[in-house]
Coordinates of C-alpha atoms and ligand atoms in Angstrom, one line a residue:
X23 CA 149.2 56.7 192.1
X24 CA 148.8 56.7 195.8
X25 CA 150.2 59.9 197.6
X26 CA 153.6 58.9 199.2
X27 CA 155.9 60.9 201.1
X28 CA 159.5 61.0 201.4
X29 CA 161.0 61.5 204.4
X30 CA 162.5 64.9 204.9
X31 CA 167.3 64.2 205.3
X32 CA 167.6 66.7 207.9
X33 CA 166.5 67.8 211.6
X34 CA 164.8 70.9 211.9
X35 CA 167.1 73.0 214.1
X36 CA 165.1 76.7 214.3
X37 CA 161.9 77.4 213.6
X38 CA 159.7 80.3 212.5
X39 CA 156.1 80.9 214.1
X40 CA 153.2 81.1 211.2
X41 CA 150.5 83.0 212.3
X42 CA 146.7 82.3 211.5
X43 CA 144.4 84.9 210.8
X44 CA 140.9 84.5 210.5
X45 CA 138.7 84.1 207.1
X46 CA 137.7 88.2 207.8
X47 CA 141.2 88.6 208.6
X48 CA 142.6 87.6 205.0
X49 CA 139.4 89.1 203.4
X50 CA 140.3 92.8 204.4
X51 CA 144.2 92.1 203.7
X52 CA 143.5 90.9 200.5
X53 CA 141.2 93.7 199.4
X54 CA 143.8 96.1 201.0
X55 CA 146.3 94.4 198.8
X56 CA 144.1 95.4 195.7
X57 CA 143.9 91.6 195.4
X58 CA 147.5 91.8 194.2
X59 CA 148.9 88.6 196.2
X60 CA 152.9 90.3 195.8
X61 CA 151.5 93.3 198.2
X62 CA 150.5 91.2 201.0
X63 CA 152.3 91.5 203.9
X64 CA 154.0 87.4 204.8
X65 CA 153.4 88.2 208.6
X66 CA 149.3 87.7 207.0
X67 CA 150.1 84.5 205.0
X68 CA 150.2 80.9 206.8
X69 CA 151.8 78.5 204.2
X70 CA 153.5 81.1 201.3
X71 CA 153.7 79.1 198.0
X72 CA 154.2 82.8 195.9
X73 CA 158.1 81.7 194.9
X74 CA 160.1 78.7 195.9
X75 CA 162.8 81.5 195.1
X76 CA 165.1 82.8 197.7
X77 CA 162.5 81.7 200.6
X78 CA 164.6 78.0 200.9
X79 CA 165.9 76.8 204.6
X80 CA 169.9 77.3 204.2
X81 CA 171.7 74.2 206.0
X82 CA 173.9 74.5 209.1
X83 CA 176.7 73.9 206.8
X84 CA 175.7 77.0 204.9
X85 CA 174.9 79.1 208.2
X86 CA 178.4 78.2 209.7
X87 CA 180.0 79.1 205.7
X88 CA 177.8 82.7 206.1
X89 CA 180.8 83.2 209.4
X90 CA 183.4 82.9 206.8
X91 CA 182.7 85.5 204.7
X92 CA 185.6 87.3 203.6
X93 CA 184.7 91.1 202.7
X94 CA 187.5 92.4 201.1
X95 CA 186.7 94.6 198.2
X96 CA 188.5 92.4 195.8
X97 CA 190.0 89.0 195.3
X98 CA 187.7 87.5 198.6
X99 CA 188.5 83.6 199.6
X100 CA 184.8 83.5 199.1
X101 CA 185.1 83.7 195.5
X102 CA 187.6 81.8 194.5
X103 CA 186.0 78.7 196.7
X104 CA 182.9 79.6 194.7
X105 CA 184.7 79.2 191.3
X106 CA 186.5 75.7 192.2
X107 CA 183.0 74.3 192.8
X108 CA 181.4 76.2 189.4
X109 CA 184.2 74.8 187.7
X110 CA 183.7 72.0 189.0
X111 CA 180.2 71.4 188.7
X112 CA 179.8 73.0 184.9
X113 CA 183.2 73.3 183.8
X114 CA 183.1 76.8 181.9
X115 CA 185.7 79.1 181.6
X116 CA 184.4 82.0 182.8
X117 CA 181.5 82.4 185.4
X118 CA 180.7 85.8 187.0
X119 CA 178.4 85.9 190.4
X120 CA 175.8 88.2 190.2
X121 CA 173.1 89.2 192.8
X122 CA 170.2 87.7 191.2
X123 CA 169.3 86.2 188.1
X124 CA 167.4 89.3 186.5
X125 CA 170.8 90.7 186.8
X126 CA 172.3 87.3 185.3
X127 CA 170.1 88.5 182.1
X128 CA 170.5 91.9 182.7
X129 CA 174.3 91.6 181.9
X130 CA 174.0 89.4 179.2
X131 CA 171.2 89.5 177.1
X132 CA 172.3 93.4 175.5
X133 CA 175.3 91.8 174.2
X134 CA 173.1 89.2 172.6
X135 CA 170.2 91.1 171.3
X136 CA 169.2 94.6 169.6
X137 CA 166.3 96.2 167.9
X138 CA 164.9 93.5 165.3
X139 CA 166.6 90.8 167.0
X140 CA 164.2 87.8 168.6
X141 CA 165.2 85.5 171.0
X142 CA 163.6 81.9 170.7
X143 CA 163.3 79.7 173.9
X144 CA 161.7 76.5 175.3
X145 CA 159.6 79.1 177.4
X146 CA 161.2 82.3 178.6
X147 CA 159.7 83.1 182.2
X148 CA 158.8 86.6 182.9
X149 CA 161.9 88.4 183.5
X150 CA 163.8 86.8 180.3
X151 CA 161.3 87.8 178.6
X152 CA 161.2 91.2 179.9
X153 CA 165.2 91.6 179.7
X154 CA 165.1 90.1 176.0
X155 CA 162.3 93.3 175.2
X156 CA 164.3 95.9 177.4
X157 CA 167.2 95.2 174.9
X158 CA 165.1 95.6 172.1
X159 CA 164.4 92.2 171.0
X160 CA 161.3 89.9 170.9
X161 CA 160.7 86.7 172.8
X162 CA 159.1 83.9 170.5
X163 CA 158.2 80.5 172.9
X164 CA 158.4 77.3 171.5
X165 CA 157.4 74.5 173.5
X166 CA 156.7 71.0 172.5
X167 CA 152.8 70.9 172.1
X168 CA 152.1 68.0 175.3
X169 CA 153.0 70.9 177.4
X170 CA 150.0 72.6 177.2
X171 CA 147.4 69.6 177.7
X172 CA 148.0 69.1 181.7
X173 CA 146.7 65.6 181.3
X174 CA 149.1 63.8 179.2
X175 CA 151.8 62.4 181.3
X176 CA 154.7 62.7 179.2
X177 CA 157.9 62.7 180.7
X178 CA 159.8 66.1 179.3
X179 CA 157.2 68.5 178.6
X180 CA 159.5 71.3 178.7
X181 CA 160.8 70.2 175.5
X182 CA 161.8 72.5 172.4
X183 CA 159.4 71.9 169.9
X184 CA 161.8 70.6 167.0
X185 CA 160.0 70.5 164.5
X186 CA 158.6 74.3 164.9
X187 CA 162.0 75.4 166.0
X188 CA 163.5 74.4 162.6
X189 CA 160.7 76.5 160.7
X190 CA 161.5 79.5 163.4
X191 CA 165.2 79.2 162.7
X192 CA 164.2 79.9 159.2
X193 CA 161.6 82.6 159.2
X194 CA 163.6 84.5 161.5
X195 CA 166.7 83.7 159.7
X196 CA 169.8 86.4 160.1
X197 CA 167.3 88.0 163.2
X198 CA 168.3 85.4 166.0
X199 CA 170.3 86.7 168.1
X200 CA 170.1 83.8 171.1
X201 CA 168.6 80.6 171.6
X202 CA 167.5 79.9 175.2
X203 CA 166.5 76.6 177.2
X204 CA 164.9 77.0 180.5
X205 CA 165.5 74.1 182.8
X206 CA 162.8 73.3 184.0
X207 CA 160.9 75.0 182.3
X208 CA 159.0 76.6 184.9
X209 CA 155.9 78.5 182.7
X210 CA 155.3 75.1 181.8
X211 CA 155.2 73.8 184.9
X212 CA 158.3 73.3 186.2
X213 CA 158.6 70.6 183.3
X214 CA 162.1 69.1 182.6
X215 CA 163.8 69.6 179.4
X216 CA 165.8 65.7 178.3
X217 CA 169.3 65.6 177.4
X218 CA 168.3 64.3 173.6
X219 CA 166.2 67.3 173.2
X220 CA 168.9 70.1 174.4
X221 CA 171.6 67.8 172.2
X222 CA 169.4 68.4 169.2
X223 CA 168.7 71.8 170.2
X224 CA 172.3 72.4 170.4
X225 CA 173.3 70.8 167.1
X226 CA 170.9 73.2 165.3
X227 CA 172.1 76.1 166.8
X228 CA 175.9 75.2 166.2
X229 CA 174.9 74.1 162.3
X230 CA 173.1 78.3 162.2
X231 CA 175.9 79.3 164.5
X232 CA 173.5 80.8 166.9
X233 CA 174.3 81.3 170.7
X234 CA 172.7 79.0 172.9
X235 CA 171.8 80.3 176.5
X236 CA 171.1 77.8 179.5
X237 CA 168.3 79.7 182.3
X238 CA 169.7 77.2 184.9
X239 CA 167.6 78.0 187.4
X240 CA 166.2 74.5 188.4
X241 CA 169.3 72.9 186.7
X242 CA 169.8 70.0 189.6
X243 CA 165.8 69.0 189.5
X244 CA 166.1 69.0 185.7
X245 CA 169.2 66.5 185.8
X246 CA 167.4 64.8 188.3
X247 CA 164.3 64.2 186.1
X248 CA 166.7 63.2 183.5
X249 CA 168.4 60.7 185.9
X250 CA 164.4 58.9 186.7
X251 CA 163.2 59.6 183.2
X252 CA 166.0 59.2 180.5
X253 CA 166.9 55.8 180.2
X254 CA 170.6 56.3 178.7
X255 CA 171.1 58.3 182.0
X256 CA 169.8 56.0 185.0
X257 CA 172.7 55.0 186.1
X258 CA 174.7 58.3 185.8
X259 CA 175.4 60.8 188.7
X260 CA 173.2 63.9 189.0
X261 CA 176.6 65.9 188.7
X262 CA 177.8 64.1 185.1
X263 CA 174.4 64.8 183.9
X264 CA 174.5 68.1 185.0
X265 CA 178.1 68.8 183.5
X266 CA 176.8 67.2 179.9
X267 CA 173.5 69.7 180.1
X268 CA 175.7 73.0 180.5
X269 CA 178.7 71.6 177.8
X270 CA 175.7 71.5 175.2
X271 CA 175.8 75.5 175.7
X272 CA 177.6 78.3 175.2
X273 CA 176.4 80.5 178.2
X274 CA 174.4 80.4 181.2
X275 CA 171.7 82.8 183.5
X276 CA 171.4 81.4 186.7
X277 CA 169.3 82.6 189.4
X278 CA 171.1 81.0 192.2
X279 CA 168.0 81.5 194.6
X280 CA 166.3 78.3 193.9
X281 CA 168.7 74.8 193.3
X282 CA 171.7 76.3 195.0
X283 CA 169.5 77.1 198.3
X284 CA 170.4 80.4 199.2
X285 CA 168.1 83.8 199.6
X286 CA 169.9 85.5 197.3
X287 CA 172.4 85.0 194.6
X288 CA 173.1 84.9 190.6
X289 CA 175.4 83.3 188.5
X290 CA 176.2 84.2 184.9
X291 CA 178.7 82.0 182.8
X292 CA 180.7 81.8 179.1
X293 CA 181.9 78.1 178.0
X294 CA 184.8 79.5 176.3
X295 CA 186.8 82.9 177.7
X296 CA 187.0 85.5 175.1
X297 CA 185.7 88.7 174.0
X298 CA 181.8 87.7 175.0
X299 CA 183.4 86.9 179.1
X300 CA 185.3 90.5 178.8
X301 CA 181.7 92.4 177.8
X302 CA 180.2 90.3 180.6
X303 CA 182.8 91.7 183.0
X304 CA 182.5 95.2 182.3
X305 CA 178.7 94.8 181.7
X306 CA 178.5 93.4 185.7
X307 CA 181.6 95.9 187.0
X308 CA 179.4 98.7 185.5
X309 CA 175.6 97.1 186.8
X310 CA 176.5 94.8 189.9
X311 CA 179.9 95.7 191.4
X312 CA 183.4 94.3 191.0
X313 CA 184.3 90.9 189.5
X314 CA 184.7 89.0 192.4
X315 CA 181.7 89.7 194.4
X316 CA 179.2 91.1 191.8
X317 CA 176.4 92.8 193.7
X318 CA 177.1 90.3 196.9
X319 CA 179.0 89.9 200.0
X320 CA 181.5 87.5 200.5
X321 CA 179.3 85.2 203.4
X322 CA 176.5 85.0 200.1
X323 CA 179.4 83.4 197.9
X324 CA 180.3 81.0 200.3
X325 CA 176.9 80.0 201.4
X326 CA 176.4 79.6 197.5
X327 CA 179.3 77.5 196.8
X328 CA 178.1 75.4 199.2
X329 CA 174.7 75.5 198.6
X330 CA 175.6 74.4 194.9
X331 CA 177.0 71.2 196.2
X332 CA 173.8 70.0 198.3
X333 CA 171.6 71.2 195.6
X334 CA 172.8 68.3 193.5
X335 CA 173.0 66.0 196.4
X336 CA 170.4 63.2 194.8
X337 CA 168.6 62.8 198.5
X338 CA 168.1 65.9 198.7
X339 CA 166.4 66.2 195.0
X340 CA 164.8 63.0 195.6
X341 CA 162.9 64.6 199.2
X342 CA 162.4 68.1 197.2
X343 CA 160.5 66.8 193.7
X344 CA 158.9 63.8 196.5
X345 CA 157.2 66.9 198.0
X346 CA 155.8 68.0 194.9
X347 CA 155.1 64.6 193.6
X348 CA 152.8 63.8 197.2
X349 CA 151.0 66.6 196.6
X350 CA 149.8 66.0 193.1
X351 CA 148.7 62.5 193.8
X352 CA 146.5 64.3 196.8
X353 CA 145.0 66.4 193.7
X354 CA 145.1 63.3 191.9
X355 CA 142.5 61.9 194.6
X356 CA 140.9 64.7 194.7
X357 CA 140.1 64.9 191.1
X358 CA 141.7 68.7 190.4
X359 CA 143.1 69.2 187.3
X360 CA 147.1 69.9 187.3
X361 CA 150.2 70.0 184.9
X362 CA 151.1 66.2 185.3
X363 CA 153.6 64.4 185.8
X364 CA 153.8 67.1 188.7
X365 CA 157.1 68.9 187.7
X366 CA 159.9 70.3 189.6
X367 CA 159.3 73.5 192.1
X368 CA 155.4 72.9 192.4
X369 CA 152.2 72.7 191.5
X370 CA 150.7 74.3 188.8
X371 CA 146.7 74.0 189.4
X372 CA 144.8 74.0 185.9
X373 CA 142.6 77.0 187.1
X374 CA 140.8 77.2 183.3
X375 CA 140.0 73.0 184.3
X376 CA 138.7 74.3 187.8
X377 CA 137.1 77.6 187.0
X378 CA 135.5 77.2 183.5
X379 CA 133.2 79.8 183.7
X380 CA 135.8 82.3 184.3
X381 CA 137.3 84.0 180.6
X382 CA 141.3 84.5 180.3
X383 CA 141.0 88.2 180.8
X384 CA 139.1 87.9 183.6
X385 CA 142.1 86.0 185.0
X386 CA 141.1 82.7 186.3
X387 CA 145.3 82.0 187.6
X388 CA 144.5 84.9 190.0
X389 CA 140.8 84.3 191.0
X390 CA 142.0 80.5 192.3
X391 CA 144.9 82.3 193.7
X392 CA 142.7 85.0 195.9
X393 CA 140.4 82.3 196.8
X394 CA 143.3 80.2 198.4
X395 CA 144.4 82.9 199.9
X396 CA 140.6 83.7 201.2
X397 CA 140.3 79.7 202.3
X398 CA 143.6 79.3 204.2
X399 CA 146.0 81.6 204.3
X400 CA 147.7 80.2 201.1
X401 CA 149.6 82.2 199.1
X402 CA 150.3 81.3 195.4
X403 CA 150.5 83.4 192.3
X404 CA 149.1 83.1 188.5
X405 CA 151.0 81.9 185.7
X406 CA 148.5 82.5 183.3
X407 CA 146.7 85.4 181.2
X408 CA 147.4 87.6 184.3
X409 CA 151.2 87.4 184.0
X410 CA 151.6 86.5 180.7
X411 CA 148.6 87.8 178.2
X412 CA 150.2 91.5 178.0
X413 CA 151.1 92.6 174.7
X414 CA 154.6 94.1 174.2
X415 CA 153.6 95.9 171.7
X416 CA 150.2 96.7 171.5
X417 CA 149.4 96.5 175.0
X418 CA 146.4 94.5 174.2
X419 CA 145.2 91.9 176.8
X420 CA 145.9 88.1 174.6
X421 CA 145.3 84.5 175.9
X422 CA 148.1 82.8 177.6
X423 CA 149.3 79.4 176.5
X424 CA 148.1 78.1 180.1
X425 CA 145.7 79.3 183.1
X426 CA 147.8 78.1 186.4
X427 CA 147.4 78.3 189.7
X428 CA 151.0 77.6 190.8
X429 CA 152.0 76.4 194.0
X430 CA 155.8 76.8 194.5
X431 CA 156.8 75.4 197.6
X432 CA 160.1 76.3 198.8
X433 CA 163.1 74.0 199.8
X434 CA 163.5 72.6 203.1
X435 CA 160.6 74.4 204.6
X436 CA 157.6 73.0 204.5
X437 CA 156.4 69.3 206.1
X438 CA 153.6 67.0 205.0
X439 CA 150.8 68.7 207.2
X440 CA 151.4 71.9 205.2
X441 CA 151.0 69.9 202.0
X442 CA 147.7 68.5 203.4
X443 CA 146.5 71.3 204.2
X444 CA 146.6 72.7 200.8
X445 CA 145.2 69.7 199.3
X446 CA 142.2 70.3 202.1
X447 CA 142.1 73.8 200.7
X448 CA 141.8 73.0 197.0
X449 CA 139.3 70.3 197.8
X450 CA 136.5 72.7 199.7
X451 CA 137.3 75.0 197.1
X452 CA 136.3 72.7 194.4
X453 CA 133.2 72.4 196.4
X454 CA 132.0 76.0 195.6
X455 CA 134.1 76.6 192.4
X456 CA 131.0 77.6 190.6
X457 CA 130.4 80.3 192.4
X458 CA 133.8 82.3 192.5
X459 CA 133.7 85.6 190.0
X460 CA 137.2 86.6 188.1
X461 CA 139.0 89.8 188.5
X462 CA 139.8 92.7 186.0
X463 CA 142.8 95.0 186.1
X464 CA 142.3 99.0 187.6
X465 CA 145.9 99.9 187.1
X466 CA 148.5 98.6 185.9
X467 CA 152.4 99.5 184.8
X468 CA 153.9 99.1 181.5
X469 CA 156.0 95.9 181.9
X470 CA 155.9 93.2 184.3
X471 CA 152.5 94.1 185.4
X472 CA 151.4 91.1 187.7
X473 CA 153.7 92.2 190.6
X474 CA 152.2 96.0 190.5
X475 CA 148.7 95.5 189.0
X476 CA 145.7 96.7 191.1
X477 CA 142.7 94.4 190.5
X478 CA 139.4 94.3 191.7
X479 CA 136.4 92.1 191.5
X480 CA 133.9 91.1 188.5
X481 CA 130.3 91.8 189.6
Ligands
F0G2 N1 164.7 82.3 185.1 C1 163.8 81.5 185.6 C2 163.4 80.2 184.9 C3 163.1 81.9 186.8 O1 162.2 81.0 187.3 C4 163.5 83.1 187.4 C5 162.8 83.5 188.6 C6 164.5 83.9 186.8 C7 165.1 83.4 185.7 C8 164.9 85.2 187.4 O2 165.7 85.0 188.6 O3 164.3 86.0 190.4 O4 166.7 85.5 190.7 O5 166.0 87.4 189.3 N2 161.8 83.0 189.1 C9 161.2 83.3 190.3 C10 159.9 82.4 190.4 C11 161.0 84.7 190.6 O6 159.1 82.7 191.3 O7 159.7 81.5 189.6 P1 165.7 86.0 189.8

């Protein structure tokens, strides 16, 4: 596949200076960072890949929108233009903003789960799966096996595993207390989930009348992966797709920081009003503020409501995932091992493929992350044994399904150079790879450890 790029549909209006330190430069701020990539400061990073989550470019449409804002306490224009287009886009009942989408789960998942309870998933990401343990429960993963050999190029490798999920639904039967599918499925790789997969997943949980729970984060890229790769679906609208994907479920999380463009932002939703949309107004009244701003201003409503709308515009999506998909088939060149077909927010490097020499515990996610950083001013994060490999309960250091390097690259800011550069990056470190050590933990907190931990290098 020969690396093509799409051209960016916008003009670049303002701009933000990068600053270049040198190689010595990084090499003290990294070690003063405890080689903890979340405690460097951005002003010492020249191309930041750590989250393509709240760092997107709003549009001038969305700027102008901020001007709007109506701050009243209660009942703000803001809000109501926000619903239309929720209602709109996924047609549920009842959908309460929120001011991320931590607090999205953070609302929700307690009504859901309890002690004993589990909660199965596609793939929770880390703060599901910390909000389905801080209300007691367990997280079980259950993705299709193709997700976890990078190589193989099938086309939804975010799946549910069915087959597995039907033995789950019966081990853990009268224990289930949600069912969640992450689209994409961004542990995976930013994999997409296919509409057959979330119908069948949905049919089982309606037959065990189980709750089934969308994390929407990257809902548009997933309905746009569905639009190229699901043949029933080529010649249907990114917006009917994504109406059929949230009408297969019965709520949603959303963090509202990645599709719908903004910097900040949450949405959580019930299909159906009832008693469940009641708890999940007094749950946000009580955690994020009043019902019709919940934990945000009124200018962050509008610039959402808008935002939503050019998330799913299909230019837009088909620039965005064209970023992602240039940069694998640089790697592709290159001969550095990635989760393929490249999937929907970035790159996620195969760091056990690169770095074999380097054991899960001694992290090899965070050594190829450190050494990016080192090479170029890159900053990505680990989404491997690092992040994931930490016990609930024992505390004991296990293997994560995947090593990864991953590259998130935000929307609407980056150009091609920047992707070049990376590839340039990867490809001298690849040179050398032999020769970079792993890390091992110092300190670390209790749950969600790879934003706080202090690490330090193997000798
Ligand atoms: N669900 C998924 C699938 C996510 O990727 C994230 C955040 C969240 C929920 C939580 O949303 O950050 O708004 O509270 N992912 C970011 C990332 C942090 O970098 O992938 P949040």
């Amino acid at each position: 596949m020969a690396a093509k790029y799409v051209m960016e549909p916008f003009r670049i209006k303002m701009v933000e200076p990068i600053r270049l330190l040198s190689r010595q430069e990084r090499e003290k701020a990294i070690s003063r960072a405890h080689y903890n990539l979340f405690y460097l400061k951005s002003e010492d990073v020249a191309i930041d890949l750590l989250s393509d989550s709240g760092s997107n470019a709003m549009s001038s449409a969305q700027w102008a929108g901020m001007m709007l804002g109506d701050e009243s306490y209660a009942g703000s224009s803001n809000y109501y233009r926000l619903m239309e287009v929720t209602t709109k886009l996924f047609g549920y009942d009842y959908v309460q903003p929120v001011h991320q989408g931590r607090a999205a789960e953070k609302v929700l998942f307690p009504l859901l789960l309890s002690e004993g309870k589990v909660a199965i998933s596609n793939m929770f990401f880390d703060t599901t799966r910390a909000h389905v343990e801080l209300a007691g429960g367990r997280a079980i993963d259950c993705v299709v096996p193709e997700a976890r050999i990078t190589q193989s190029r099938a086309p939804f490798k975010g799946n549910m595993d069915i087959e597995r999920f039907k033995l789950l639904l019966e081990e853990y039967k009268g224990r289930i207390g949600v069912v969640v599918m992450t689209v994409t499925n961004n542990s995976a790789g930013g994999q997409p989930v296919s509409l057959e997969n979330l119908r069948q997943v949905s049919e089982l949980c309606k037959e065990h009348a189980l709750p089934l729970s969308l994390d929407a984060a990257r809902f548009a890229e997933n309905a746009y992966f569905i639009k190229q790769r699901e043949e029933e679906y080529k010649n249907r609208s990114i917006e009917e797709i994504v109406y059929e994907m949230f009408q297969l479920c019965d709520y949603f999380t959303m963090s509202a920081k990645k599709d719908a463009i903004l910097n900040m932002g949450g949405l959580v939703g019930a299909r159906v009003d009832g008693e469940m949309a009641l708890s999940i107004k007094a749950n946000t009244i009580s955690f994020e503020g009043f019902s019709s701003y919940g934990g945000l201003a009124g200018r962050d409503l509008e610039a959402m409501a808008i935002g939503l709308l050019e998330g799913v515009q299909e230019d837009q999506l088909r620039y965005r995932i064209g970023q992602v998909e240039y940069l694998s088939a640089l790697l592709e060149e290159a001969g550095i091992a990635h989760q393929t077909p490249a999937g929907g927010h970035g790159l996620f490097i195969d760091a056990k493929a690169l770095l074999p020499h380097i054991p899960y515990y001694e992290f090899p996610g965070q050594a190829l992350a450190i050494e990016l950083y080192k090479e170029a001013g890159i900053r990505g994060c680990d989404v491997g044994s690092y992040m994931m490999g930490n016990d609930p309960d024992t505390r004991k250091q296990m293997e994560a399904e995947f090593e990864f390097t991953r590259l998130a690259i935000p929307r609407r800011v980056y150009t091609q150079s920047h992707l070049d550069l990376i590839a340039q990056a990867l490809i001298e470190i690849k040179k050398r790879a032999d020769r970079i050590k792993g890390y091992r933990i110092v300190w670390e907190p209790p749950i969600l450890r790879h934003f706080q931990a202090h690490l330090a290098p193997v000798e």
